[in-house]
Each structure stands twice: as C-alpha cells, then as structure tokens.
C-alpha cells in the first residue's frame, strides 16, 4: 500500500502539518522534531506526492525544455547548462526531443503546458507564427534558448549569428582568400541560417568581393550535406580557395570531401565554420571555428527563466552572449 503523510505523522508522533513543514523545508520546526520526521520517512519509505504538492502550492517546480535534436552535441551542452542551474534552484527538468519538426515542436509545447510546468525553455528551431500562437496561450514564462524570434517579443538568450559569420569570413579574407564559398544552413531560418548567410554576405561585400549564387549551397546542418555541397564546388569550373560552413558538422563533411578528391586542407582549400563542437578538435586538420558558449547559453537561459517564474525584476530580456574565433589548423594564408 502507498505510504501517506498520515502514516508518517502517526509514526513520528506529530501532526500532518508538521510533516508537511519538514518536507517543504520550512525552518519553523525544531531540530529534534525534524529528526524524528526524517527517521519516520526513511523507515516507511515515504515519497511526497509531487502532483498533490503542486495542486496545493500551484507550483510543480518543473520546467519543460524543448530540444530540436537530442543527438546533436551542441544541444547536449546547452542542456547541461540548463540542468546545472535548474538543480541549483531546485527545479526538475522535463526534456523533450522535437526532431526539428514544427508540428512536433508545437505539440510538445502544448503537452508540457498541459502538464502544468512552471516555465518553458524552447531551444533552437525557427519561431513561426504557429509557435507564437502556442506561446501566447501560455500562462507561464517562456524563454527562447539558442534562438530568437524576429520581433524580439519573447525573452531569449543567444549569440549574434550574423556577427559570428562575419568574423569567420573576415578571417579568411585577412588570410588573402578571395574566392570564398559558403555551405549555408536553411535560409528560411532567420535566427540562424539566414543570419549566418547575412554575415558572409556583409564580409564579402565590405571587402569588395562578389557574392555569387554558384558559390553558395544550402545544407541541413549535417555532415552529409557538407560532403554534398563541397563535391558540388569541387566539380564546378570555379573551384573556391576557401569555404565557410555554417556548422562544424558540415565543415567536417567538406574537409573529407576535399581529401577524397586528393586535395589538402588548408594547403589547397581553407575551411572555417561556427560552433566549436568537440568534433572540431578531433578532425584532421583540426578545424578553425567560431565558438559559441553553449553551456553558458543554457545556464543563462535557465537563470533568466527562474527570475521570470519568481517575478523578480529583469532589466534585460534579450541577452546576447559573446563569441570568439578558435584558430586551429584548417586555415592558411594564400
């Protein structure tokens, strides 16, 4: 049979209200009484009913996290930052994988809200009108993590993706490269794919270099699309002397495609990207990339959410964290 708070109170010889105060860490309990209650809890194997506590307090101390791709190490690092801060503030996490599918993302958001979470972190992905409609119906705070909405109406934590791409391409230009191709992400993704394309375009234009359609290929952020895009460039009449890939994974695909064609990185073609995943230092040559502070993005997002959930004063709801270029071995001067 399920052990109840009544059983604990009877075993400890105290009232149910006293047991409740002990379970909820209320300081107004004598140490000796607290000890008796904990001994009774341990002896009987009592576990507080989180659902009942939530109904009573109107809080579940639970946060929902929507992650676009649980197999992607980038999002795993963000989730670790979220989890660490959640533990610090005594929140539990419900982590839901959405497979980068809009319908599933919206369904997961609605499911989490139905489960009476105290707050929601939406990680990655394009924020569409359908997403905004689901967010507007929420009675709890929502923070966008590693993404933003175009209007800037929803609290968010991210880097400046346009600036990160600009810095990456500017490094190639500073090394003397002029025929620079781009393996882009989805240009329908304003927060990431299109923003990084805009950074590439701005760096090229400011250097007086032409932005040619045949030097831009869109991928899906994955290794295979990097291989495919690089094969296209290598088989064209206008072979690039450098490539900027929107993600490390596509960049590594590009490196392998270059090597499969009997060419060398960076002697024949330089490669640079954005993310600074663990794979960037595992590939040979090691990949020069723009580092996103993924753990910090998760940690800061969760801290912002705790402030909103507890109705603390928040001066800034759109937080942009710094990025930096990690120079390794995949870029060389012309």
mmCIF file of C-alpha atoms in Angstrom, residues 183-186 217-222 225-226 229 250:
data_model
loop_
_atom_site.group_PDB
_atom_site.id
_atom_site.type_symbol
_atom_site.label_atom_id
_atom_site.label_comp_id
_atom_site.label_asym_id
_atom_site.label_seq_id
_atom_site.Cartn_x
_atom_site.Cartn_y
_atom_site.Cartn_z
ATOM 1 C CA UNK A 183 27.850 25.985 -47.189
ATOM 2 C CA UNK A 184 24.807 27.618 -45.623
ATOM 3 C CA UNK A 185 22.057 26.314 -43.397
ATOM 4 C CA UNK A 186 18.399 26.847 -44.149
ATOM 5 C CA UNK A 217 24.933 25.901 -51.329
ATOM 6 C CA UNK A 218 22.376 25.230 -48.608
ATOM 7 C CA UNK A 219 22.637 22.177 -46.377
ATOM 8 C CA UNK A 220 20.682 20.804 -43.422
ATOM 9 C CA UNK A 221 23.456 21.424 -40.840
ATOM 10 C CA UNK A 222 24.524 17.755 -41.048
ATOM 11 C CA UNK A 225 25.051 17.855 -46.686
ATOM 12 C CA UNK A 226 28.553 19.267 -46.158
ATOM 13 C CA UNK A 229 27.870 20.785 -51.114
ATOM 14 C CA UNK A 250 29.024 20.452 -42.435
#
